[in-house]
Short mmCIF file of C-alpha atoms in Angstrom, two decimals:
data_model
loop_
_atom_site.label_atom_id
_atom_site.label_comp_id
_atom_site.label_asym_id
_atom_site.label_seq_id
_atom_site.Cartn_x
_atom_site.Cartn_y
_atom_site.Cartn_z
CA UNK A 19 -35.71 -50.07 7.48
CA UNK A 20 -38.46 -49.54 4.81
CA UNK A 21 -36.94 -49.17 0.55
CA UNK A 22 -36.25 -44.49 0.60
CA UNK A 23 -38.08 -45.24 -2.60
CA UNK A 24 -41.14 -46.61 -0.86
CA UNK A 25 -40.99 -43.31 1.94
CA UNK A 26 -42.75 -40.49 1.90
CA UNK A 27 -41.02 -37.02 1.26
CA UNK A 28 -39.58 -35.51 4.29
CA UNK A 29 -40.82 -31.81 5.25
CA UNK A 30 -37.98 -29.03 4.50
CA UNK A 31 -36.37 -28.67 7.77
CA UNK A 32 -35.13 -25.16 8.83
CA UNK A 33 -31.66 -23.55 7.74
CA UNK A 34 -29.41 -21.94 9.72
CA UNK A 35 -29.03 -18.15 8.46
CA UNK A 36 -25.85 -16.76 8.20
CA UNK A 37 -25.40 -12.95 7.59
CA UNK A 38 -21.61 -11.82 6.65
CA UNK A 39 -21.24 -8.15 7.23
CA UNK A 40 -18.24 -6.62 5.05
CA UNK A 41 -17.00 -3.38 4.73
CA UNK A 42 -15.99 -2.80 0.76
CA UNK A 43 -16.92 -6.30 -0.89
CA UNK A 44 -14.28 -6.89 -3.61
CA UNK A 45 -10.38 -7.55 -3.21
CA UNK A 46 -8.72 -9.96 -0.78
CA UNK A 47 -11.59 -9.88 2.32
CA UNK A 48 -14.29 -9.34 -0.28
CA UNK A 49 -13.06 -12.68 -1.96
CA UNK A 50 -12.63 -14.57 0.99
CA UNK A 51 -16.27 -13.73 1.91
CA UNK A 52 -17.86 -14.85 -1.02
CA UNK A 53 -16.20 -17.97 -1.14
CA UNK A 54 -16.83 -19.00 2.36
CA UNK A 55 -20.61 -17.75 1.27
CA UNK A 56 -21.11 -20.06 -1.70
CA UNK A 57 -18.90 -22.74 -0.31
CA UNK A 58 -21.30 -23.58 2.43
CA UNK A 59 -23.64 -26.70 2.70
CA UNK A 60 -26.81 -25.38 1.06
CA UNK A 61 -29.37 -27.60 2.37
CA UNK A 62 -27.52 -26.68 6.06
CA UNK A 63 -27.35 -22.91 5.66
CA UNK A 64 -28.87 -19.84 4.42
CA UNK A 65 -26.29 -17.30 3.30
CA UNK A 66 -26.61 -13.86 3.17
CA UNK A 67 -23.98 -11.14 2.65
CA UNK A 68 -24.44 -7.40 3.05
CA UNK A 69 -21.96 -4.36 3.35
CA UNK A 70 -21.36 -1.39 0.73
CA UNK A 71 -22.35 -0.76 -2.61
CA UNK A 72 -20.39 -1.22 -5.83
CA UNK A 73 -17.88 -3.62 -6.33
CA UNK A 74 -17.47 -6.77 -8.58
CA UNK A 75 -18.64 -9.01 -6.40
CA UNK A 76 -21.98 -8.61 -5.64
CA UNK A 77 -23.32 -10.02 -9.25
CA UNK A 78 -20.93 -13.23 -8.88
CA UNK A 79 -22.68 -13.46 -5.19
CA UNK A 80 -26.24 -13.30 -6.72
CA UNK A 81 -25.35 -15.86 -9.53
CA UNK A 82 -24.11 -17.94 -6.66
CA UNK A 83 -27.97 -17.75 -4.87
CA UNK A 84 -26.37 -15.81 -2.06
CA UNK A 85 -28.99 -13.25 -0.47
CA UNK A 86 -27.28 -9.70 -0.80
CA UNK A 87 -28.05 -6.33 0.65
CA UNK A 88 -25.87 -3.50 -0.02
CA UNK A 89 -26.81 -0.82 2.20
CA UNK A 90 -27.25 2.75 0.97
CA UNK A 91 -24.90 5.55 3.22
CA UNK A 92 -22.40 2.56 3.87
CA UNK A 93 -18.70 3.74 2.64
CA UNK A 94 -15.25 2.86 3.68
CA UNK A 95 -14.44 5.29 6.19
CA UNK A 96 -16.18 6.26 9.38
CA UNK A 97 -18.67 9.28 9.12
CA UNK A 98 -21.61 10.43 11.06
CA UNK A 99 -23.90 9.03 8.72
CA UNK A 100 -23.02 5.18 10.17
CA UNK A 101 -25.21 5.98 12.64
CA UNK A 102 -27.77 5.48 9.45
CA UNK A 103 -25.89 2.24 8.68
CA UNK A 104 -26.16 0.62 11.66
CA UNK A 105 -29.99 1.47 12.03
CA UNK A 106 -30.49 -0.19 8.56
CA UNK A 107 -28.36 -3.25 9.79
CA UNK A 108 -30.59 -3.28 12.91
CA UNK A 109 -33.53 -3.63 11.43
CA UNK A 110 -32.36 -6.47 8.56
CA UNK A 111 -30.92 -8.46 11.74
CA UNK A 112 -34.24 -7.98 13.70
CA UNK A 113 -36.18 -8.51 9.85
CA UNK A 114 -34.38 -11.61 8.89
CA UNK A 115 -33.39 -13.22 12.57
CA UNK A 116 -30.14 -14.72 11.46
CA UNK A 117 -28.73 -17.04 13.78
CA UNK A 118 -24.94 -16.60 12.90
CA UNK A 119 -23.62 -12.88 12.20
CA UNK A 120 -20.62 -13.34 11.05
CA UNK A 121 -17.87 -10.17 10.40
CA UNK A 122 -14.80 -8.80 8.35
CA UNK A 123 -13.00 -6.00 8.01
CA UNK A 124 -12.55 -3.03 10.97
CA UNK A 125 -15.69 -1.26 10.03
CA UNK A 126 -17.77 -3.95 9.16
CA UNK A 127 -16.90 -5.82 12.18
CA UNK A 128 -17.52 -2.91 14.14
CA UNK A 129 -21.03 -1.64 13.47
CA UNK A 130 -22.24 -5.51 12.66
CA UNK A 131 -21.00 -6.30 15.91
CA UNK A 132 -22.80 -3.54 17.62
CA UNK A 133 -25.74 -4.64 15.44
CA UNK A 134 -25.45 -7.81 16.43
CA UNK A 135 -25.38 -7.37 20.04
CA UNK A 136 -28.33 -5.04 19.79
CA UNK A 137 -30.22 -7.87 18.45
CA UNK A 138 -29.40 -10.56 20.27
CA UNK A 139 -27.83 -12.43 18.21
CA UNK A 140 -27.04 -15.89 19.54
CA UNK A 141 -23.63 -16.10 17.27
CA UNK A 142 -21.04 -13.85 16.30
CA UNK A 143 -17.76 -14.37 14.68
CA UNK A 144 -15.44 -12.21 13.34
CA UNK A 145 -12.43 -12.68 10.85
CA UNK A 146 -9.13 -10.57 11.32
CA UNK A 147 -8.20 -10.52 7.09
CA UNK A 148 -5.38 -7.37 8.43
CA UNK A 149 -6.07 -4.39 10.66
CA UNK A 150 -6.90 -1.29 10.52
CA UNK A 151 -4.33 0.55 12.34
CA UNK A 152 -0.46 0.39 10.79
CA UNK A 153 2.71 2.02 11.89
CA UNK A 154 2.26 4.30 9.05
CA UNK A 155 -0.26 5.98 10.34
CA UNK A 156 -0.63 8.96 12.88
CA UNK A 157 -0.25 8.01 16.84
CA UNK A 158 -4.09 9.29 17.47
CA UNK A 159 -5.38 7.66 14.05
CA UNK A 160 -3.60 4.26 15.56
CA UNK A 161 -5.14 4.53 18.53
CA UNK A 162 -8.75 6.16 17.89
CA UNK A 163 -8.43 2.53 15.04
CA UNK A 164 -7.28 0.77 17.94
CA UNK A 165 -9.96 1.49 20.65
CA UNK A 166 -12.92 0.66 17.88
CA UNK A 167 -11.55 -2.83 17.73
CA UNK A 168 -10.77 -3.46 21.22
CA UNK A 169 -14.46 -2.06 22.14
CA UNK A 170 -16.62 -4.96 19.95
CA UNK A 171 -14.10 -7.77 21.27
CA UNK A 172 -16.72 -8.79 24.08
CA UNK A 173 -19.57 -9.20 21.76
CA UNK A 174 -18.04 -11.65 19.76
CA UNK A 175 -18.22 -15.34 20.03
CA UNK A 176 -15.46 -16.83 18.20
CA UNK A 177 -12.72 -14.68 16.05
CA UNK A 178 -11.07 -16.21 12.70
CA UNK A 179 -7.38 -15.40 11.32
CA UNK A 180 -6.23 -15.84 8.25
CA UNK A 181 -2.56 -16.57 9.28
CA UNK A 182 -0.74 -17.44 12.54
CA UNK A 183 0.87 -14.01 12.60
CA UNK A 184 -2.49 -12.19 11.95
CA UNK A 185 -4.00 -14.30 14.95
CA UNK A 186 -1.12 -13.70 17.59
CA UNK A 187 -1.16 -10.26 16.39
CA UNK A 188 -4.70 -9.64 17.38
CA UNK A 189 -4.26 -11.50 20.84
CA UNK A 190 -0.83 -9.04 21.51
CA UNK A 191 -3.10 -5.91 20.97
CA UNK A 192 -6.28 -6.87 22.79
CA UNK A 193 -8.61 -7.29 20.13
CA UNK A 194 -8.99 -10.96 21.27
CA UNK A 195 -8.60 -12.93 24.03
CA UNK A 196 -6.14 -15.77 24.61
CA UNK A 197 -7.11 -19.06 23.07
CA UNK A 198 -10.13 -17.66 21.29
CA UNK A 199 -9.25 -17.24 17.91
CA UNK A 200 -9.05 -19.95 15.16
CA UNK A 201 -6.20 -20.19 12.04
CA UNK A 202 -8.44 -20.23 8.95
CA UNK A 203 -6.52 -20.00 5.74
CA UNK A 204 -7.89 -17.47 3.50
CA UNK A 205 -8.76 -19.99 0.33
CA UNK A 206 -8.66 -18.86 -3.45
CA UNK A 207 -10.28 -20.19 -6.35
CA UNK A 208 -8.13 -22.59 -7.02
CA UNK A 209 -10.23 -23.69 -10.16
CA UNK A 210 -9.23 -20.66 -12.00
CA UNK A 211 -5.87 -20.65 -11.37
CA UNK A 212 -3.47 -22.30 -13.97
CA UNK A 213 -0.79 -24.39 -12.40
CA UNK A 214 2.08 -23.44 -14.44
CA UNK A 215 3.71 -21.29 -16.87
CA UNK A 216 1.52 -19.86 -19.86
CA UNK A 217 2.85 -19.16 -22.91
CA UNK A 218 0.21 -17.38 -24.43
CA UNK A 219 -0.68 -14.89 -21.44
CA UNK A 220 3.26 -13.88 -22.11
CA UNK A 221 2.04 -13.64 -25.94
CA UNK A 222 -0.81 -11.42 -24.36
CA UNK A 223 1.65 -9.12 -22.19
CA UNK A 224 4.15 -8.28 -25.28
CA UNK A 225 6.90 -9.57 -24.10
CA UNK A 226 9.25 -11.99 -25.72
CA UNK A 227 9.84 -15.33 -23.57
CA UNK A 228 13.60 -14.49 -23.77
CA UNK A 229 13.14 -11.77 -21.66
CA UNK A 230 12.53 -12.02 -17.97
CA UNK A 231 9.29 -10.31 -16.68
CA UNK A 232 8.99 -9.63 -13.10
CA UNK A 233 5.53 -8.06 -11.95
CA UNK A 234 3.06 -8.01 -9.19
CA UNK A 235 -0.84 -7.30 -9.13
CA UNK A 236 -2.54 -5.09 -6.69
CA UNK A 237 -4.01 -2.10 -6.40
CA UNK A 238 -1.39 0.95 -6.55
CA UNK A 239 -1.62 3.19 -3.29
CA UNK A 240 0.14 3.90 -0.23
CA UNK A 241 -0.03 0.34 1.27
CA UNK A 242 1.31 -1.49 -1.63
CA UNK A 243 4.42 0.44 -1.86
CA UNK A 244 4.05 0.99 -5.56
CA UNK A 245 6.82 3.38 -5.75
CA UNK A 246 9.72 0.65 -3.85
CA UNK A 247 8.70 -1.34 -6.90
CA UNK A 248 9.96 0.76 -9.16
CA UNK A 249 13.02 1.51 -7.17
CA UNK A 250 13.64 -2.66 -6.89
CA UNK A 251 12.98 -2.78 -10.69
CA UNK A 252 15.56 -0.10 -11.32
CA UNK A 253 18.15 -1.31 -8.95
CA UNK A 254 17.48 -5.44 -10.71
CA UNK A 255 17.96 -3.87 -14.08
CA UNK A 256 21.32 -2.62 -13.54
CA UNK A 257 22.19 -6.04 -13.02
CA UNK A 258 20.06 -7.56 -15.51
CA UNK A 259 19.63 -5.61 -18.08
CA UNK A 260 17.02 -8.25 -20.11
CA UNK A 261 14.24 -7.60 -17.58
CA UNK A 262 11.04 -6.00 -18.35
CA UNK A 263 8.47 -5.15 -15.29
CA UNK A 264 5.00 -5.11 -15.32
CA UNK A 265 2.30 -4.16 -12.38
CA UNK A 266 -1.11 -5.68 -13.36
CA UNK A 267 -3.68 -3.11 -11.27
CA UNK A 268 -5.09 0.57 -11.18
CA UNK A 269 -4.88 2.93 -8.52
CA UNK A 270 -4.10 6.94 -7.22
CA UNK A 271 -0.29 6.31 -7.67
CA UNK A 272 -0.45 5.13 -11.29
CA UNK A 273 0.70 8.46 -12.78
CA UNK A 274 3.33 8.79 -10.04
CA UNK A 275 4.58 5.40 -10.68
CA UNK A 276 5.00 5.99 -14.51
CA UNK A 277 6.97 9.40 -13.60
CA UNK A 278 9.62 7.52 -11.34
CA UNK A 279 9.57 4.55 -14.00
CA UNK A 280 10.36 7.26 -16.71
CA UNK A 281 12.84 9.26 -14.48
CA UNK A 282 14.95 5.88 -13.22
CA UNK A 283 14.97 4.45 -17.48
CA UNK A 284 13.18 1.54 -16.03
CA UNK A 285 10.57 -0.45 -18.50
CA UNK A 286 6.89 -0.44 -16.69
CA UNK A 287 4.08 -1.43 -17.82
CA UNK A 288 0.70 -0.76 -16.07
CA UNK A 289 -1.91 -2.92 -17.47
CA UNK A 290 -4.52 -1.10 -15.19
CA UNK A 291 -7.49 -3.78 -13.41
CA UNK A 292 -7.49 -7.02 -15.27
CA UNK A 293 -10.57 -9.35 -14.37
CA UNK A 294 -7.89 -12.25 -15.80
CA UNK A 295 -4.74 -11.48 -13.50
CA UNK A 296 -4.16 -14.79 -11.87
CA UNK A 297 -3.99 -15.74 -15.45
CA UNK A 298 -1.62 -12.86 -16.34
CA UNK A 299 0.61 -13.93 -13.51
CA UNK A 300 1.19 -17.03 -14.47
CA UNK A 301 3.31 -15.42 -17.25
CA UNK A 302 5.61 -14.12 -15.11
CA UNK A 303 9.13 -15.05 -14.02
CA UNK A 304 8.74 -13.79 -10.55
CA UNK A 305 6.21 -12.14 -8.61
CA UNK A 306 7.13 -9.21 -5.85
CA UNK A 307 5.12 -7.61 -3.63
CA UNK A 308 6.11 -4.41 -1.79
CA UNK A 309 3.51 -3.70 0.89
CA UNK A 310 3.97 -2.10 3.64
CA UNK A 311 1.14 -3.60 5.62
CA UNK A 312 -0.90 -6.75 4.45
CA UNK A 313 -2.88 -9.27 6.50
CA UNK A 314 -1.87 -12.25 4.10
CA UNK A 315 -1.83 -11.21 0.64
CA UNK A 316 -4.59 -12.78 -1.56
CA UNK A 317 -2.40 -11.89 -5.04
CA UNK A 318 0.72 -13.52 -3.42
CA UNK A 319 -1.65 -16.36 -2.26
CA UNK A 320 -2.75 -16.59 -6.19
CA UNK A 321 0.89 -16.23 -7.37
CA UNK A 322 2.17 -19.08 -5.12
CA UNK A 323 -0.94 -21.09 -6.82
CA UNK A 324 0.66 -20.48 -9.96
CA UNK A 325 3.95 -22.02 -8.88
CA UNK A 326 5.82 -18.57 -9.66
CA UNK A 327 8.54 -17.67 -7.44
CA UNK A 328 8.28 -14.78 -5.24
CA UNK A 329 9.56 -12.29 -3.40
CA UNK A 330 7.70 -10.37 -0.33
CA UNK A 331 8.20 -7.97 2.27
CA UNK A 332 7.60 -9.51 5.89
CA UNK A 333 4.82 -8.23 7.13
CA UNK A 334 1.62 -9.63 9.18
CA UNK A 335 0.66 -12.79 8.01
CA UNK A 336 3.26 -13.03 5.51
CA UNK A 337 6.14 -15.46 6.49
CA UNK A 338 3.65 -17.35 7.42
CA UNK A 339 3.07 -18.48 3.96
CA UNK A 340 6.63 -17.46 1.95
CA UNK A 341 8.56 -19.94 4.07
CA UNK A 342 12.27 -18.03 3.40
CA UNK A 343 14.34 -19.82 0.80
CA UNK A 344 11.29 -22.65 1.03
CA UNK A 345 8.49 -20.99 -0.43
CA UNK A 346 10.34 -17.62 -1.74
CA UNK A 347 12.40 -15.07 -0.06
CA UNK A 348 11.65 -12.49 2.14
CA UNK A 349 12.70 -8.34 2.59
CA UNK A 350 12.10 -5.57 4.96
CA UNK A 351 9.55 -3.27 3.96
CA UNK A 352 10.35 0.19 2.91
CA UNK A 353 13.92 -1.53 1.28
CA UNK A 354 13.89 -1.55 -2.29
CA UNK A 355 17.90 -2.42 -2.05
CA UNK A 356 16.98 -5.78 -0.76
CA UNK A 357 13.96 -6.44 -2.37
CA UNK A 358 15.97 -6.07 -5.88
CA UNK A 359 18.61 -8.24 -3.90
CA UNK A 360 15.91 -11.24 -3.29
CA UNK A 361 14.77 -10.70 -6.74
CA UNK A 362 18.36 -10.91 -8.82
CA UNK A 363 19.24 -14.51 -6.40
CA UNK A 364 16.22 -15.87 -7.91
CA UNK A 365 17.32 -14.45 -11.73
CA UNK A 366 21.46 -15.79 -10.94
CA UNK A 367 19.93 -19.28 -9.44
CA UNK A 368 16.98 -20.70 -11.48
CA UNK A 369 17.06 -24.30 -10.55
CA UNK A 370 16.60 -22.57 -7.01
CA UNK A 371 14.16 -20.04 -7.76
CA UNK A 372 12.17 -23.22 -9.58
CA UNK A 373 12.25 -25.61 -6.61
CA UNK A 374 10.68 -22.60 -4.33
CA UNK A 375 7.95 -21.99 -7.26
CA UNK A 376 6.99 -25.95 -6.52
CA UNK A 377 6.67 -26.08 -3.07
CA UNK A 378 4.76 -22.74 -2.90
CA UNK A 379 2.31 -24.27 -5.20
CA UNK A 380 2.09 -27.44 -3.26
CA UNK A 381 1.46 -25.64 0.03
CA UNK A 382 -1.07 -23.02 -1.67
CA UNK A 383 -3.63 -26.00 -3.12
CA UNK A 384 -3.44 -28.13 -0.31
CA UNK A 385 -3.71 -25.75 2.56
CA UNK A 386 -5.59 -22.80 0.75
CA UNK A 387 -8.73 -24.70 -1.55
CA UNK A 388 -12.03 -23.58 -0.24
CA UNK A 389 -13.27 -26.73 0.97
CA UNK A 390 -10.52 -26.73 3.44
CA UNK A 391 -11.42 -22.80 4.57
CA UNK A 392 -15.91 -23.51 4.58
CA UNK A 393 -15.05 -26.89 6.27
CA UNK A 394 -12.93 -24.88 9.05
CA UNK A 395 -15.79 -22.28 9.13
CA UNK A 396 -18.69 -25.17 9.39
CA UNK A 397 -16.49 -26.45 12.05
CA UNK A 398 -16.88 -23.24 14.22
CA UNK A 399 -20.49 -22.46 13.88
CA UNK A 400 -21.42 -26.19 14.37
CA UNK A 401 -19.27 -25.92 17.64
CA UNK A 402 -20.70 -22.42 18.74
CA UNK A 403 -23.90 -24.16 18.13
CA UNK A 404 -24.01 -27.30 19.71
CA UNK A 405 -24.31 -29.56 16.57
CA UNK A 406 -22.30 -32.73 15.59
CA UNK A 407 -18.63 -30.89 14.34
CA UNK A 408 -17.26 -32.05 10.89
CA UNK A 409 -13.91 -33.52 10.80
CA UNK A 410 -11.41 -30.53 10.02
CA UNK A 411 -9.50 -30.92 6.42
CA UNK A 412 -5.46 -30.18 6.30
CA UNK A 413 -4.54 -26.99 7.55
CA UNK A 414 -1.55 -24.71 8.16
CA UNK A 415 1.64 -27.00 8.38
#
């Protein structure tokens, strides 16, 4: 074989293009996306990402040399006007020719489906992050949510969970079919993340470190249960006095939340949206989170990364990652009594509470760093494909 030094340069050989469709990029989904987006093997894809406008996201994704298109008309919820959206995301499929289309989110996977299927497209994958329908919804919501699911599950290639539950979920309602959907853990930044208790972030937050600070981070609305929160908060500080709480987030229950805070004699601090709340966390004693629905939790993800202890309601894809009394403990949704039960065993057994903190953090970088999640993603379009599959990194235990 001749010296590389003596050869002559090799022509650029074709990419494989990639188009994520998204509904609202920013948040949990919106965070997984752009990770598996920048995470990818440049010189073997092209990455592009499009969905609606506004969000943080889109200027990290550009930075990143991701191609972006936000689309104009696109919003959360379904209106007549997606018939616009899905003409514009017709004619960027048919524009660009993008070999992989690959989906999140209810809306986004249904009209880039459709899109998809209109075009051609020789690959399409989807990713369940949670679902769209709940049981806190009305019957003919659920099921008009439902049916839009269930209707794009034969254009679709391959479909991606981001927990166990999430995936045997979406089998049990017929969005998928048996043994075609794939566990991918939904990675974090693990970069960013500190891995233990800082000192000055409690300096930051105003409270002293004798006094224990429970909290959570999310935004405050109807699926994160806000309201419990406060309830669990009031209900822990009858026990334990010394304990200060502290929701790092913004939302339409804010003013609501401060009310019931104010009403029950609780302390509650809202910090409103923090671009530094994975480092914010890391000042806490314990971490809660109340929702009601949640396909994994990308803040409880972050908190576990943190080595905090926590506390969660079991829902979706959940227990699959706060093992009970392993990884943290576990409470019915809609229970503030035992969340605030969950939460004072941690505060009367520290040693405990400590031990759970290190085994969540363990689990969280080994299983959850995003060379784990784009190698499992590489892995699926190489095999949709027909090209040479990568050896898959560690996955769920």
């Amino acid at each position: 074989m001749a010296p590389t030094a003596l050869l002559p340069s090799p022509p650029a050989l074709p990419r494989i293009k990639v188009l994520h469709v998204i509904t609202r990029f920013h948040a949990g989904a919106g965070g997984n996306t752009l990770l598996s987006a920048v995470g990818m093997d440049p010189n073997r894809y092209e990455v592009w990402i499009t969905g609606v406008p506004g969000g943080e996201l889109w200027e990290r994704a550009r930075a990143a040399g991701v191609r972006t298109v936000e689309i104009p008309g696109y919003r959360h919820t379904l209106t007549p006007a997606d018939l616009l959206v899905l003409w514009r995301l017709v004619r960027l499929l048919r524009r660009e020719r993008f070999t992989v289309v690959h989906t999140h989110s209810a809306k986004g996977g249904f009209l880039g489906r459709i899109a998809a299927r209109l075009c051609r497209t020789p690959v399409v994958v989807h990713t369940f992050h949670g679902f769209s329908f709940h049981p806190y919804q009305s019957r003919p919501r659920r099921t008009a949510y439902r049916c839009l699911e269930r209707a794009t599950r034969r254009f679709t290639h391959r479909f991606l969970a981001v927990a166990p539950r999430v995936a045997e979920q979406a089998v049990e309602e017929r969005l998928a079919p048996p043994g075609r959907v794939q566990v991918v853990p939904s990675a974090v930044d693990l970069r960013h993340i500190p891995e233990r208790f800082q000192p000055v972030a409690r300096h930051v937050l105003g409270v002293p470190r004798s006094t224990t600070l429970v909290g959570t981070v999310g935004r405050i609305d109807a699926q994160k249960a806000p309201l419990d929160f406060v309830r669990m908060a009031a209900a822990v500080h009858a026990e334990h006095p010394n304990t200060a709480f502290i929701m790092v987030g913004d939302g339409p229950l804010a003013e609501e939340v401060q009310r019931l805070a104010a009403e029950l004699g609780v302390r509650m601090r809202i910090t409103g949206y923090r671009p530094d709340a994975t480092w914010l966390v890391a000042a806490m004693d314990i971490f809660v989170i109340t929702s009601l629905y949640e396909g994994l939790g990308r803040a409880l993800t972050e908190a576990l990364a943190t080595g905090r202890p926590v506390v969660a309601t079991a829902v979706n894809g959940v227990p699959d990652l706060v093992e009970h009394g392993a990884t943290g403990l576990l409470a019915r949704p809609t229970d503030p009594e035992g969340l605030a039960r969950a939460v004072g065993w941690l505060l009367d057994h520290p040693r405990e509470a400590c031990a759970m903190g290190e085994q969540g953090r363990e689990r969280v970088r080994e299983a959850f760093a995003p060379e784990v999640m784009c190698a499992a993603i590489d892995n699926c379009y190489c095999g949709l494909l027909g090209l040479p599959v990568p050896q898959p990194g560690p996955g769920w235990r």
